[in-house]
Short mmCIF file of C-alpha atoms and ligand atoms in Angstrom, two decimals:
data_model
loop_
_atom_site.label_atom_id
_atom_site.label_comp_id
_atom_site.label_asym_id
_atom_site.label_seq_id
_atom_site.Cartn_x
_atom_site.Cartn_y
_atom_site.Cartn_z
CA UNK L 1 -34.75 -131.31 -103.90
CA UNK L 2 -34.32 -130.90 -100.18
CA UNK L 3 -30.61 -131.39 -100.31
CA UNK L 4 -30.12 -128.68 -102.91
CA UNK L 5 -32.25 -126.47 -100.57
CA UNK L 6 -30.00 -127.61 -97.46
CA UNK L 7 -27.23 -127.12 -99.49
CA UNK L 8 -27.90 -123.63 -100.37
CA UNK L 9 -29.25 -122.65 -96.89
CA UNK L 10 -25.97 -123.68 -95.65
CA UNK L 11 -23.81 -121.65 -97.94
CA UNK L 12 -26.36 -118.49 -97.10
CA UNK L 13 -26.43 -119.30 -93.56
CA UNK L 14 -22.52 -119.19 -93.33
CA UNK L 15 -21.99 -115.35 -94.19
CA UNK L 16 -20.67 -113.52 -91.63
CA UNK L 17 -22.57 -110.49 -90.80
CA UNK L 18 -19.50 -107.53 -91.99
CA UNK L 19 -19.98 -105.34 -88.48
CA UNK L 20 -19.62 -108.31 -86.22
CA UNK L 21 -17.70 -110.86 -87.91
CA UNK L 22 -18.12 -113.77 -85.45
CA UNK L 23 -22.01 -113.57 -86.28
CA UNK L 24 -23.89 -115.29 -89.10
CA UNK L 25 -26.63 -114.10 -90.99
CA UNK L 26 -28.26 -116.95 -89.65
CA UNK L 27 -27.19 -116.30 -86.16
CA UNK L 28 -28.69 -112.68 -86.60
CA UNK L 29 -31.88 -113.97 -88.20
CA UNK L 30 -31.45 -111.67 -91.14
CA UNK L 31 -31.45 -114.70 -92.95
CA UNK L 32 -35.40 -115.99 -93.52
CA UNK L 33 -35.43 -118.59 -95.87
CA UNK L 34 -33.37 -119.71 -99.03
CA UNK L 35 -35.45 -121.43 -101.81
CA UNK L 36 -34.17 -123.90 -104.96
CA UNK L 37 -36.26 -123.86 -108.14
CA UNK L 38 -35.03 -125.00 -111.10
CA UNK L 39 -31.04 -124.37 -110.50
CA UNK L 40 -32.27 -120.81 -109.09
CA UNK L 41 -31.70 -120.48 -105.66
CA UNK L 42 -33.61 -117.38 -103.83
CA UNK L 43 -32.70 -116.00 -100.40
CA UNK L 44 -34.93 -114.13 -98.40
CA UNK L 45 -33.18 -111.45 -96.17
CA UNK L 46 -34.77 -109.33 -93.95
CA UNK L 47 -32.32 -106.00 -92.95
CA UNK L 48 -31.87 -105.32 -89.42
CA UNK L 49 -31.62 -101.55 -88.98
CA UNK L 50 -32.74 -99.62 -91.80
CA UNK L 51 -30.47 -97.21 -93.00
CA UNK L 52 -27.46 -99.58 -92.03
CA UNK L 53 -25.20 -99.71 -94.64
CA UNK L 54 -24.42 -103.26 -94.37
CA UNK L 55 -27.69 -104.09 -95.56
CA UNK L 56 -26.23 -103.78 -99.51
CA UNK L 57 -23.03 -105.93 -99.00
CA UNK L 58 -24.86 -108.20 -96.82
CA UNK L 59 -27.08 -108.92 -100.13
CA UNK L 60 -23.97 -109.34 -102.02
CA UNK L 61 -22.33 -111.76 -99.36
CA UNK L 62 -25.06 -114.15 -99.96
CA UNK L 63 -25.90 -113.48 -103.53
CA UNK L 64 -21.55 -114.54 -103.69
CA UNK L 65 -22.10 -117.51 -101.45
CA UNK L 66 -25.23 -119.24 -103.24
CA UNK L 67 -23.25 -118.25 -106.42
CA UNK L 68 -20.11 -120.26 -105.03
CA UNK L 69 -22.24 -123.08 -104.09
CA UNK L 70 -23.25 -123.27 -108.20
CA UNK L 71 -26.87 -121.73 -107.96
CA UNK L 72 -28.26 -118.87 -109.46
CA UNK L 73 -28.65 -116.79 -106.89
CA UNK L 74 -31.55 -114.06 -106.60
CA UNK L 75 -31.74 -112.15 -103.27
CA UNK L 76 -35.48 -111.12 -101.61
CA UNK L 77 -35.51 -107.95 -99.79
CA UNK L 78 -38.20 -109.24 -96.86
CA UNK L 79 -39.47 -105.61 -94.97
CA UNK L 80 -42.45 -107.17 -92.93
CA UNK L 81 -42.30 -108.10 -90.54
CA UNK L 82 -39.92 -105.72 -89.17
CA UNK L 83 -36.29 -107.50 -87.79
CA UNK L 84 -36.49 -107.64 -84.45
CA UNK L 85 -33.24 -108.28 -82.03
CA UNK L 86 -35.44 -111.75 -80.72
CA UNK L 87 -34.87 -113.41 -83.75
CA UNK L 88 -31.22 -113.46 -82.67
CA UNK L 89 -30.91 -117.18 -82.01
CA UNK L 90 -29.97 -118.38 -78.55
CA UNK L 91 -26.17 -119.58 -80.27
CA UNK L 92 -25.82 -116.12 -81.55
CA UNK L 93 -26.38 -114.24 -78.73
CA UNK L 94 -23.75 -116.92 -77.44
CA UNK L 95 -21.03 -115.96 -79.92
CA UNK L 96 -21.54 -111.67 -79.09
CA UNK L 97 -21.10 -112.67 -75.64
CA UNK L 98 -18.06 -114.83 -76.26
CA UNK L 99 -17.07 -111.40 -78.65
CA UNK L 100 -16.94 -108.97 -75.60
CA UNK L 101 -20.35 -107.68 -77.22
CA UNK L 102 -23.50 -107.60 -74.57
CA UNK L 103 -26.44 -109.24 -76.47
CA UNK L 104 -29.78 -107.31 -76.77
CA UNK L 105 -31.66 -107.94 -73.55
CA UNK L 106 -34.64 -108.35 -74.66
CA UNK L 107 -36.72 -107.96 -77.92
CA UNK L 108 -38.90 -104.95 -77.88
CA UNK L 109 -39.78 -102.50 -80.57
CA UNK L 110 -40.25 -99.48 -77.97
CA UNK L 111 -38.08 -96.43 -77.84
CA UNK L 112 -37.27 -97.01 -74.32
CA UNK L 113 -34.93 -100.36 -75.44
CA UNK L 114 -33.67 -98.51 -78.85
CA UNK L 115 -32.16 -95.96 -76.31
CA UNK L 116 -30.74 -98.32 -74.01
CA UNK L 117 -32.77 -97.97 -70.97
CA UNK L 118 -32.49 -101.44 -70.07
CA UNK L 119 -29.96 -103.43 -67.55
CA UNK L 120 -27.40 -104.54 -69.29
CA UNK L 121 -24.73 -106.83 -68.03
CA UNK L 122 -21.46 -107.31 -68.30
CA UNK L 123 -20.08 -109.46 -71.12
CA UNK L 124 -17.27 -110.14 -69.28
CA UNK L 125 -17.83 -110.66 -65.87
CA UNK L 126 -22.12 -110.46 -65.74
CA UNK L 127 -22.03 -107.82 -63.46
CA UNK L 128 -25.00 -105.53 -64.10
CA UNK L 129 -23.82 -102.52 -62.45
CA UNK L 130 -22.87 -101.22 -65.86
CA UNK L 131 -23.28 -97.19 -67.40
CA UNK L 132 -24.02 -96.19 -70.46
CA UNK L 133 -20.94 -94.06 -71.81
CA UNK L 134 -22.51 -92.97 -75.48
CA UNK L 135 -25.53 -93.81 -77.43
CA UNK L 136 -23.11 -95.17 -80.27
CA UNK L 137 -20.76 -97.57 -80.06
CA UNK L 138 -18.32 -98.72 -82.73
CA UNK L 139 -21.25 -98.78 -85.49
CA UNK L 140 -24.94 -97.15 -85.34
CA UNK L 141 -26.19 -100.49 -84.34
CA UNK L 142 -24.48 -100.58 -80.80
CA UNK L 143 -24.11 -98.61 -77.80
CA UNK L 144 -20.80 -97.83 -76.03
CA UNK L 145 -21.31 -98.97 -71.91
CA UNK L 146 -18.81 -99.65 -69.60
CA UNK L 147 -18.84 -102.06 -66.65
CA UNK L 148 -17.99 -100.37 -63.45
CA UNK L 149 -17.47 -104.09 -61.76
CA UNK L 150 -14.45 -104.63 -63.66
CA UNK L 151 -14.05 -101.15 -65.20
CA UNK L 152 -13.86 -102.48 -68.72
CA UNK L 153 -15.90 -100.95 -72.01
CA UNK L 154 -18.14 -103.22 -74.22
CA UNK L 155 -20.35 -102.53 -76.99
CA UNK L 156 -24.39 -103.63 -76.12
CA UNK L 157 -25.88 -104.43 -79.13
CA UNK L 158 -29.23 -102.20 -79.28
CA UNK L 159 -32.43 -103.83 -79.36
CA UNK L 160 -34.83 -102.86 -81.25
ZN1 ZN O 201 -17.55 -106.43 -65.92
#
């Protein structure tokens, strides 16, 4: 039964995450574990941000892709332990870079990194002389900063 669990982790794993597209769930870590019992295959998602809206149609994304893949497909809403930007993987953070998007510094649950009080360099040119222009960026989830290197905007994707 391994290869039916491979099979479905794979379709899972290969849902783009809807706010930044060149992301997996996997890549994200929203994406625990998948499970295949008896033609029913269970994914266990954990939502990044509570209170994001993508958390419902990220559900759906997978429950569509295990679906595809011919399972049953039930979808486990995992709360604890709480996401945290570390279980980004190391190829993720790769991909938001590649994006123009500055990956989460460092993991931390404190205040101090929600609200962006952390260096954060330059997606485009790793400068770290950077500013903060706004608290949101183009979703909830990010923060608008702009390099004053090479003067361009990025989003910095908040840790939390
Ligand atoms: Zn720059």
């Amino acid at each position: 039964m391994v290869a039916e669990r491979e099979k479905a982790w794979a379709a899972a794993a290969s849902v783009p995450d809807p706010e930044v597209p060149c992301v997996t769930v996997a890549d994200l870590g929203i994406l625990r574990d998948v499970r295949v019992e008896n033609g029913v295959a269970t994914a266990f998602l954990t939502p990044t941000y509570s209170g994001c809206p993508a958390v419902d149609f990220i559900e759906l994304a997978v429950e569509t892709a295990l679906r595809d893949a011919g399972f049953d497909a039930r979808i486990e809403r995992v709360i604890s332990p709480p996401w945290t930007t570390d279980w980004i993987t190391k190829e993720g953070r790769e991909k938001l870079r590649a994006y123009g998007i500055a990956p989460p510094v460092k993991g931390s649950n404190s205040k101090r990194a929600l609200f962006g009080e952390t260096v954060v360099a330059c997606p485009r040119c790793a400068s770290e002389k950077t500013e903060r222009i706004s608290e949101f960026g183009s979703t909830a989830c990010k923060a608008q900063y702009r390099c004053t290197s090479c003067g361009e905007p990025f989003d910095y994707f908040k840790c939390i």
